[in-house]
mmCIF file of C-alpha atoms in Angstrom:
data_model
loop_
_atom_site.group_PDB
_atom_site.id
_atom_site.type_symbol
_atom_site.label_atom_id
_atom_site.label_comp_id
_atom_site.label_asym_id
_atom_site.label_seq_id
_atom_site.Cartn_x
_atom_site.Cartn_y
_atom_site.Cartn_z
ATOM 1 C CA MET X 1 -8.935 96.587 93.873
ATOM 2 C CA LEU X 2 -11.817 98.247 95.499
ATOM 3 C CA PRO X 3 -15.401 97.899 94.958
ATOM 4 C CA ARG X 4 -17.035 100.462 92.559
ATOM 5 C CA ARG X 5 -18.885 102.811 94.139
ATOM 6 C CA MET X 6 -22.558 103.299 93.353
ATOM 7 C CA ALA X 7 -23.461 106.051 91.104
ATOM 8 C CA ARG X 8 -25.674 108.875 92.902
ATOM 9 C CA VAL X 9 -28.851 109.940 91.572
ATOM 10 C CA PHE X 10 -30.782 112.728 93.248
ATOM 11 C CA ILE X 11 -34.299 113.410 91.756
ATOM 12 C CA ASP X 12 -35.115 117.481 92.520
ATOM 13 C CA GLY X 13 -38.965 117.438 92.255
ATOM 14 C CA GLN X 14 -39.440 113.861 92.975
ATOM 15 C CA GLU X 15 -42.823 114.662 94.541
ATOM 16 C CA GLY X 16 -44.449 115.714 90.843
ATOM 17 C CA THR X 17 -46.133 113.001 88.439
ATOM 18 C CA THR X 18 -43.115 112.398 86.495
ATOM 19 C CA GLY X 19 -40.771 112.531 89.529
ATOM 20 C CA LEU X 20 -42.737 109.595 91.117
ATOM 21 C CA GLU X 21 -42.231 107.583 88.024
ATOM 22 C CA ILE X 22 -38.700 107.950 87.740
ATOM 23 C CA GLN X 23 -38.492 107.135 91.208
ATOM 24 C CA GLU X 24 -40.197 103.978 91.428
ATOM 25 C CA ARG X 25 -38.058 102.829 88.229
ATOM 26 C CA LEU X 26 -34.893 103.353 89.922
ATOM 27 C CA ALA X 27 -35.871 102.286 93.957
ATOM 28 C CA ARG X 28 -35.499 98.838 92.351
ATOM 29 C CA ARG X 29 -32.324 98.953 91.184
ATOM 30 C CA SER X 30 -29.137 97.381 93.030
ATOM 31 C CA ASP X 31 -26.578 99.555 91.340
ATOM 32 C CA LEU X 32 -27.796 103.060 92.018
ATOM 33 C CA GLU X 33 -27.681 104.503 95.306
ATOM 34 C CA LEU X 34 -30.620 107.563 95.377
ATOM 35 C CA ILE X 35 -29.946 110.677 97.087
ATOM 36 C CA SER X 36 -33.118 112.227 99.353
ATOM 37 C CA ILE X 37 -33.833 115.205 100.993
ATOM 38 C CA ALA X 38 -36.624 115.473 103.612
ATOM 39 C CA ALA X 39 -39.923 117.214 102.287
ATOM 40 C CA GLU X 40 -39.838 120.403 104.572
ATOM 41 C CA ARG X 41 -36.274 121.162 102.563
ATOM 42 C CA ARG X 42 -37.334 120.785 99.080
ATOM 43 C CA LYS X 43 -37.387 124.525 98.764
ATOM 44 C CA ASP X 44 -34.225 125.119 101.064
ATOM 45 C CA ARG X 45 -31.633 126.062 98.366
ATOM 46 C CA GLU X 46 -28.420 125.060 100.258
ATOM 47 C CA ALA X 47 -29.697 121.639 101.109
ATOM 48 C CA ARG X 48 -30.965 121.191 97.599
ATOM 49 C CA ARG X 49 -27.301 122.792 96.784
ATOM 50 C CA ALA X 50 -25.929 119.941 98.518
ATOM 51 C CA CYS X 51 -28.308 117.234 97.286
ATOM 52 C CA ILE X 52 -27.125 118.378 93.577
ATOM 53 C CA GLU X 53 -23.491 118.300 94.482
ATOM 54 C CA ALA X 54 -23.547 115.073 96.197
ATOM 55 C CA ALA X 55 -25.083 113.485 93.151
ATOM 56 C CA ASP X 56 -23.476 112.147 89.838
ATOM 57 C CA VAL X 57 -26.251 112.929 88.171
ATOM 58 C CA THR X 58 -29.379 115.307 89.318
ATOM 59 C CA ILE X 59 -32.801 114.781 87.270
ATOM 60 C CA LEU X 60 -35.022 117.970 87.363
ATOM 61 C CA CYS X 61 -38.812 117.313 87.495
ATOM 62 C CA LEU X 62 -39.621 120.794 87.973
ATOM 63 C CA PRO X 63 -41.303 123.864 86.192
ATOM 64 C CA ASP X 64 -38.882 125.888 83.972
ATOM 65 C CA ALA X 65 -38.015 128.506 86.294
ATOM 66 C CA ALA X 66 -37.313 126.240 89.185
ATOM 67 C CA ALA X 67 -34.921 124.513 87.077
ATOM 68 C CA LYS X 68 -33.109 127.246 85.466
ATOM 69 C CA GLU X 69 -32.596 128.268 89.241
ATOM 70 C CA ALA X 70 -31.284 124.151 89.893
ATOM 71 C CA VAL X 71 -28.966 124.324 87.506
ATOM 72 C CA ALA X 72 -27.803 127.839 88.925
ATOM 73 C CA LEU X 73 -27.128 126.490 92.203
ATOM 74 C CA ALA X 74 -23.922 124.581 90.502
ATOM 75 C CA GLU X 75 -22.680 127.292 88.789
ATOM 76 C CA GLY X 76 -18.808 127.012 88.639
ATOM 77 C CA SER X 77 -18.821 123.054 88.740
ATOM 78 C CA SER X 78 -17.503 121.387 85.972
ATOM 79 C CA ARG X 79 -18.471 117.612 87.623
ATOM 80 C CA VAL X 80 -22.441 118.217 88.171
ATOM 81 C CA ARG X 81 -24.269 116.286 85.505
ATOM 82 C CA PHE X 82 -28.255 116.810 84.601
ATOM 83 C CA ILE X 83 -30.816 115.817 83.194
ATOM 84 C CA ASP X 84 -33.759 118.410 83.010
ATOM 85 C CA ALA X 85 -37.390 116.917 82.011
ATOM 86 C CA SER X 86 -38.656 120.942 81.899
ATOM 87 C CA THR X 87 -39.031 122.809 78.469
ATOM 88 C CA ALA X 88 -36.382 125.294 80.266
ATOM 89 C CA HIS X 89 -33.171 124.146 78.064
ATOM 90 C CA ARG X 90 -34.902 121.933 75.340
ATOM 91 C CA THR X 91 -33.095 123.889 72.705
ATOM 92 C CA ALA X 92 -30.621 125.762 74.633
ATOM 93 C CA PRO X 93 -26.879 126.416 73.485
ATOM 94 C CA GLY X 94 -24.861 123.723 75.598
ATOM 95 C CA TRP X 95 -27.672 121.250 76.252
ATOM 96 C CA ILE X 96 -27.637 117.674 74.499
ATOM 97 C CA TYR X 97 -31.107 116.553 73.243
ATOM 98 C CA GLY X 98 -31.882 113.430 75.057
ATOM 99 C CA LEU X 99 -33.627 111.517 72.688
ATOM 100 C CA PRO X 100 -31.429 108.795 71.307
ATOM 101 C CA GLU X 101 -33.251 107.811 68.477
ATOM 102 C CA LEU X 102 -33.060 111.046 67.027
ATOM 103 C CA ALA X 103 -30.386 111.077 64.603
ATOM 104 C CA PRO X 104 -27.033 109.225 64.230
ATOM 105 C CA GLY X 105 -24.565 109.976 66.793
ATOM 106 C CA GLN X 106 -27.216 111.518 69.327
ATOM 107 C CA ARG X 107 -26.670 108.424 71.827
ATOM 108 C CA GLU X 108 -23.019 109.039 71.813
ATOM 109 C CA GLN X 109 -23.711 112.643 72.620
ATOM 110 C CA ILE X 110 -26.097 112.168 75.566
ATOM 111 C CA ARG X 111 -22.981 109.637 76.905
ATOM 112 C CA GLY X 112 -20.591 112.285 77.158
ATOM 113 C CA ALA X 113 -22.802 115.078 77.904
ATOM 114 C CA ARG X 114 -23.493 116.999 81.339
ATOM 115 C CA LEU X 115 -26.153 118.303 80.552
ATOM 116 C CA VAL X 116 -29.123 116.644 78.623
ATOM 117 C CA SER X 117 -32.599 117.924 78.202
ATOM 118 C CA ASN X 118 -35.065 115.180 78.197
ATOM 119 C CA PRO X 119 -37.981 115.140 75.211
ATOM 120 C CA GLY X 120 -41.150 116.439 75.768
ATOM 121 C CA CYS X 121 -43.551 113.756 74.986
ATOM 122 C CA HIS X 122 -45.602 115.336 72.015
ATOM 123 C CA ALA X 123 -41.864 116.406 70.729
ATOM 124 C CA THR X 124 -40.823 112.884 70.795
ATOM 125 C CA GLY X 125 -43.433 111.363 68.540
ATOM 126 C CA PHE X 126 -43.197 114.460 66.444
ATOM 127 C CA ALA X 127 -39.513 114.183 65.831
ATOM 128 C CA LEU X 128 -39.074 110.572 65.175
ATOM 129 C CA LEU X 129 -41.517 110.635 62.474
ATOM 130 C CA LEU X 130 -40.635 114.017 60.671
ATOM 131 C CA ARG X 131 -36.595 113.982 61.064
ATOM 132 C CA PRO X 132 -36.095 110.821 59.375
ATOM 133 C CA LEU X 133 -38.406 111.910 56.341
ATOM 134 C CA VAL X 134 -36.341 115.614 56.302
ATOM 135 C CA ASP X 135 -33.186 113.940 56.152
ATOM 136 C CA ALA X 136 -33.929 111.711 53.544
ATOM 137 C CA GLY X 137 -34.858 114.424 51.674
ATOM 138 C CA VAL X 138 -38.862 113.961 51.332
ATOM 139 C CA VAL X 139 -40.152 116.580 53.298
ATOM 140 C CA PRO X 140 -39.022 120.131 52.527
ATOM 141 C CA ARG X 141 -37.816 121.545 55.469
ATOM 142 C CA ASP X 142 -40.586 124.841 54.662
ATOM 143 C CA TYR X 143 -43.522 122.126 54.006
ATOM 144 C CA PRO X 144 -46.757 123.698 55.961
ATOM 145 C CA ILE X 145 -46.976 121.155 58.426
ATOM 146 C CA PHE X 146 -49.872 121.136 61.143
ATOM 147 C CA ALA X 147 -49.982 118.082 63.796
ATOM 148 C CA GLN X 148 -51.966 117.077 65.968
ATOM 149 C CA SER X 149 -51.851 114.612 68.997
ATOM 150 C CA ILE X 150 -54.316 112.903 71.628
ATOM 151 C CA THR X 151 -52.789 112.254 74.777
ATOM 152 C CA GLY X 152 -53.711 111.013 78.317
ATOM 153 C CA PHE X 153 -54.887 113.551 81.153
ATOM 154 C CA SER X 154 -51.790 112.664 83.190
ATOM 155 C CA GLY X 155 -49.574 114.927 81.245
ATOM 156 C CA GLY X 156 -51.446 118.066 82.546
ATOM 157 C CA GLY X 157 -50.250 117.513 86.044
ATOM 158 C CA LYS X 158 -52.033 117.638 89.387
ATOM 159 C CA LYS X 159 -54.654 120.053 88.479
ATOM 160 C CA LEU X 160 -55.727 118.437 85.416
ATOM 161 C CA ILE X 161 -55.538 115.270 86.836
ATOM 162 C CA GLN X 162 -58.034 116.106 89.861
ATOM 163 C CA ALA X 163 -60.356 117.379 87.639
ATOM 164 C CA PHE X 164 -60.835 114.700 85.213
ATOM 165 C CA GLU X 165 -60.537 112.124 88.375
ATOM 166 C CA GLU X 166 -62.946 114.284 90.439
ATOM 167 C CA GLY X 167 -64.964 116.269 87.881
ATOM 168 C CA PRO X 168 -68.426 115.820 86.299
ATOM 169 C CA PRO X 169 -68.684 112.994 83.624
ATOM 170 C CA GLU X 170 -70.115 115.326 81.616
ATOM 171 C CA LYS X 171 -67.351 117.762 81.665
ATOM 172 C CA VAL X 172 -64.329 115.614 81.630
ATOM 173 C CA ALA X 173 -65.544 112.667 79.255
ATOM 174 C CA PRO X 174 -65.690 114.575 76.071
ATOM 175 C CA PRO X 175 -61.969 115.042 74.339
ATOM 176 C CA ARG X 176 -60.991 118.490 74.279
ATOM 177 C CA PRO X 177 -58.639 120.644 72.046
ATOM 178 C CA TYR X 178 -56.531 122.596 73.842
ATOM 179 C CA ALA X 179 -53.131 124.989 73.436
ATOM 180 C CA LEU X 180 -55.619 126.672 70.651
ATOM 181 C CA ALA X 181 -53.447 129.994 70.114
ATOM 182 C CA LEU X 182 -51.219 127.549 68.350
ATOM 183 C CA GLN X 183 -48.114 128.427 70.909
ATOM 184 C CA HIS X 184 -47.845 125.182 72.534
ATOM 185 C CA LYS X 185 -44.747 125.038 74.853
ATOM 186 C CA HIS X 186 -43.114 121.874 72.699
ATOM 187 C CA LEU X 187 -43.359 123.818 69.174
ATOM 188 C CA PRO X 188 -39.847 124.778 69.546
ATOM 189 C CA GLU X 189 -38.175 121.630 69.971
ATOM 190 C CA MET X 190 -40.585 119.989 67.498
ATOM 191 C CA GLN X 191 -39.724 122.681 65.087
ATOM 192 C CA HIS X 192 -35.524 122.338 65.671
ATOM 193 C CA MET X 193 -35.034 118.718 66.191
ATOM 194 C CA SER X 194 -37.126 117.665 63.390
ATOM 195 C CA GLY X 195 -35.138 119.989 60.925
ATOM 196 C CA LEU X 196 -37.783 122.188 59.783
ATOM 197 C CA SER X 197 -37.531 125.939 58.920
ATOM 198 C CA HIS X 198 -40.539 126.947 60.260
ATOM 199 C CA LEU X 199 -43.026 126.332 63.279
ATOM 200 C CA PRO X 200 -45.526 123.595 62.657
ATOM 201 C CA GLY X 201 -48.916 124.327 63.646
ATOM 202 C CA PHE X 202 -49.641 122.100 66.250
ATOM 203 C CA VAL X 203 -52.778 121.300 68.283
ATOM 204 C CA PRO X 204 -52.854 118.467 70.935
ATOM 205 C CA ILE X 205 -56.261 116.777 72.586
ATOM 206 C CA VAL X 206 -56.358 115.742 75.955
ATOM 207 C CA GLY X 207 -58.921 112.433 76.082
ATOM 208 C CA PRO X 208 -60.805 110.959 79.051
ATOM 209 C CA PHE X 209 -57.709 108.304 79.912
ATOM 210 C CA TYR X 210 -54.593 108.770 82.251
ATOM 211 C CA ARG X 211 -51.942 107.706 80.264
ATOM 212 C CA GLY X 212 -51.175 106.982 76.490
ATOM 213 C CA MET X 213 -50.946 109.204 73.388
ATOM 214 C CA LEU X 214 -50.759 109.072 69.650
ATOM 215 C CA VAL X 215 -49.019 111.989 67.955
ATOM 216 C CA SER X 216 -49.980 112.455 63.914
ATOM 217 C CA VAL X 217 -49.015 114.148 60.976
ATOM 218 C CA PRO X 218 -50.971 114.377 57.991
ATOM 219 C CA LEU X 219 -48.950 115.016 54.275
ATOM 220 C CA GLU X 220 -50.120 115.703 50.931
ATOM 221 C CA VAL X 221 -47.846 113.821 48.430
ATOM 222 C CA ARG X 222 -48.426 116.551 45.829
ATOM 223 C CA ALA X 223 -46.608 119.165 48.376
ATOM 224 C CA LEU X 224 -43.563 117.007 49.026
ATOM 225 C CA ALA X 225 -39.985 117.082 47.433
ATOM 226 C CA ARG X 226 -40.481 114.223 45.794
ATOM 227 C CA ALA X 227 -43.378 111.906 45.801
ATOM 228 C CA VAL X 228 -43.171 108.599 47.768
ATOM 229 C CA SER X 229 -45.857 105.549 48.829
ATOM 230 C CA PRO X 230 -47.096 104.740 51.990
ATOM 231 C CA GLN X 231 -44.518 101.669 51.505
ATOM 232 C CA GLU X 232 -41.533 103.530 50.880
ATOM 233 C CA VAL X 233 -41.986 106.182 53.894
ATOM 234 C CA SER X 234 -42.699 102.731 55.959
ATOM 235 C CA ALA X 235 -39.405 101.417 54.471
ATOM 236 C CA ILE X 236 -37.829 104.515 55.333
ATOM 237 C CA TYR X 237 -38.421 104.172 59.081
ATOM 238 C CA ALA X 238 -37.411 100.576 59.222
ATOM 239 C CA GLU X 239 -34.033 101.152 57.877
ATOM 240 C CA ARG X 240 -33.661 104.456 60.556
ATOM 241 C CA TYR X 241 -35.000 102.790 63.407
ATOM 242 C CA ALA X 242 -33.532 98.968 62.005
ATOM 243 C CA ARG X 243 -31.045 98.790 65.416
ATOM 244 C CA GLU X 244 -33.333 100.533 67.549
ATOM 245 C CA ARG X 245 -34.837 98.532 70.542
ATOM 246 C CA TYR X 246 -37.817 101.068 71.500
ATOM 247 C CA VAL X 247 -38.782 102.611 68.052
ATOM 248 C CA ARG X 248 -41.136 99.516 66.369
ATOM 249 C CA VAL X 249 -42.085 100.139 62.791
ATOM 250 C CA VAL X 250 -45.455 98.493 62.251
ATOM 251 C CA PRO X 251 -45.523 97.237 58.861
ATOM 252 C CA PHE X 252 -47.557 99.257 56.053
ATOM 253 C CA GLY X 253 -51.070 97.585 56.057
ATOM 254 C CA ASP X 254 -51.025 95.678 59.330
ATOM 255 C CA ASP X 255 -54.319 95.788 60.461
ATOM 256 C CA GLY X 256 -53.438 93.354 63.924
ATOM 257 C CA ALA X 257 -52.106 96.476 65.679
ATOM 258 C CA LEU X 258 -55.686 98.171 65.094
ATOM 259 C CA ASP X 259 -58.818 97.561 67.228
ATOM 260 C CA ASP X 260 -61.228 95.486 65.632
ATOM 261 C CA GLY X 261 -59.063 95.722 62.261
ATOM 262 C CA THR X 262 -60.163 99.898 62.172
ATOM 263 C CA HIS X 263 -59.302 101.941 65.087
ATOM 264 C CA LEU X 264 -55.878 102.843 66.779
ATOM 265 C CA SER X 265 -56.089 102.873 70.491
ATOM 266 C CA PRO X 266 -53.708 105.200 72.108
ATOM 267 C CA LEU X 267 -52.997 103.023 75.165
ATOM 268 C CA GLY X 268 -51.200 100.449 73.284
ATOM 269 C CA CYS X 269 -47.475 101.648 74.796
ATOM 270 C CA ASN X 270 -47.975 102.043 78.041
ATOM 271 C CA ASP X 271 -46.144 100.771 80.766
ATOM 272 C CA THR X 272 -43.217 100.552 77.838
ATOM 273 C CA ASN X 273 -40.410 102.773 76.593
ATOM 274 C CA ARG X 274 -41.636 101.923 73.251
ATOM 275 C CA VAL X 275 -42.449 103.995 70.410
ATOM 276 C CA ASP X 276 -44.865 102.342 67.859
ATOM 277 C CA LEU X 277 -44.765 104.267 64.331
ATOM 278 C CA PHE X 278 -47.813 103.796 61.810
ATOM 279 C CA VAL X 279 -48.034 104.976 58.139
ATOM 280 C CA PHE X 280 -51.371 104.961 56.608
ATOM 281 C CA GLY X 281 -52.810 106.391 53.725
ATOM 282 C CA HIS X 282 -52.687 106.043 49.932
ATOM 283 C CA ALA X 283 -50.849 107.347 46.782
ATOM 284 C CA SER X 284 -52.092 111.238 47.637
ATOM 285 C CA GLN X 285 -51.933 111.582 50.885
ATOM 286 C CA LEU X 286 -50.052 110.328 53.956
ATOM 287 C CA PHE X 287 -51.007 109.932 57.514
ATOM 288 C CA LEU X 288 -48.439 109.287 60.147
ATOM 289 C CA THR X 289 -48.379 108.207 63.635
ATOM 290 C CA ALA X 290 -46.423 107.809 66.541
ATOM 291 C CA ARG X 291 -47.797 105.986 69.793
ATOM 292 C CA LEU X 292 -46.417 106.006 72.960
ATOM 293 C CA ASP X 293 -46.470 106.330 76.657
ATOM 294 C CA ASN X 294 -46.450 109.842 77.444
ATOM 295 C CA LEU X 295 -45.164 109.129 81.530
ATOM 296 C CA GLY X 296 -43.284 106.339 79.747
ATOM 297 C CA LYS X 297 -41.072 107.128 76.734
ATOM 298 C CA GLY X 298 -42.606 110.554 76.924
ATOM 299 C CA ALA X 299 -41.093 111.380 79.966
ATOM 300 C CA SER X 300 -39.717 109.118 83.197
ATOM 301 C CA GLY X 301 -38.897 106.554 80.553
ATOM 302 C CA ALA X 302 -36.797 108.590 78.260
ATOM 303 C CA ALA X 303 -35.323 110.025 81.539
ATOM 304 C CA VAL X 304 -34.556 106.605 82.784
ATOM 305 C CA GLN X 305 -32.796 105.785 79.284
ATOM 306 C CA ASN X 306 -30.481 108.970 79.534
ATOM 307 C CA LEU X 307 -29.396 108.087 82.852
ATOM 308 C CA ASN X 308 -28.169 104.761 81.807
ATOM 309 C CA LEU X 309 -26.517 106.364 78.817
ATOM 310 C CA MET X 310 -24.474 108.633 81.046
ATOM 311 C CA LEU X 311 -23.767 106.621 83.784
ATOM 312 C CA GLY X 312 -22.685 103.879 81.390
ATOM 313 C CA ALA X 313 -25.193 101.083 82.016
ATOM 314 C CA ASP X 314 -27.109 99.014 79.738
ATOM 315 C CA GLU X 315 -29.485 101.400 77.668
ATOM 316 C CA GLY X 316 -32.655 99.249 78.957
ATOM 317 C CA THR X 317 -32.040 98.747 82.852
ATOM 318 C CA GLY X 318 -34.888 99.404 84.174
ATOM 319 C CA LEU X 319 -36.977 99.731 81.329
ATOM 320 C CA THR X 320 -39.621 97.873 79.627
ATOM 321 C CA VAL X 321 -39.991 97.430 75.612
#
């Protein structure tokens, strides 16, 4: 019996922040062969096409337009499989959303998919918070959601990273809201994957730290489809994610996860593929928060998790809880 061939993986855009992190996670593995392309040929269409066609799975870490171009290079081939880390295909027909924990059956769809879209970091936390409550009939689909997120500056790419690492302290030290026109690029997937009938309002904030994030959603109990307590919401999460190794539901009232019992750090899931879910509030108001590493479960970790599923490997290979 011939030995099984190692799976071949090509990272198109490996020089970017997400690509580098994926490469770091995969380089230590003995079950994969990474296809490389010379630096001077990274923009050569035919060289890229050859790498894509030679790979079992190609992971795209590119701007939207370049990601669409890469997929077009393999047009006509039913064998080539993609994981796209851009926003280009997250709500596109024919693409499977790469968040295994989203809903029952999502993991099985990813396993058999040829085209998988990697979720956005903000959208990952948002969907994990909202989708169970929409499915349970607690949050109406037309609820006027307004969410916020504070994230490390690594999510902004090379230009923002350079600004924070080299800029004057008085300019980069304070947290800064952005996307103030309320048109953040993650909004379509946030709405669609959460089951909402309207786009949520959303303002992210970039903080003076490299990685880590908190995605938060406040809710007015009087405006929900039915009244629920913080304890009931926590129980809905606990039941929904009971078998998920990368989602941890922190029990309501557990102040041990807070700094000095009062402050919630965005750094608590850094260097892991874990999402922590918190429920705060009282009988009249709820404040739901998801904590994750924007470069881990919010980007490269999610891509590796999806890759493992697509290749039939253990879902956690190369990942840290």
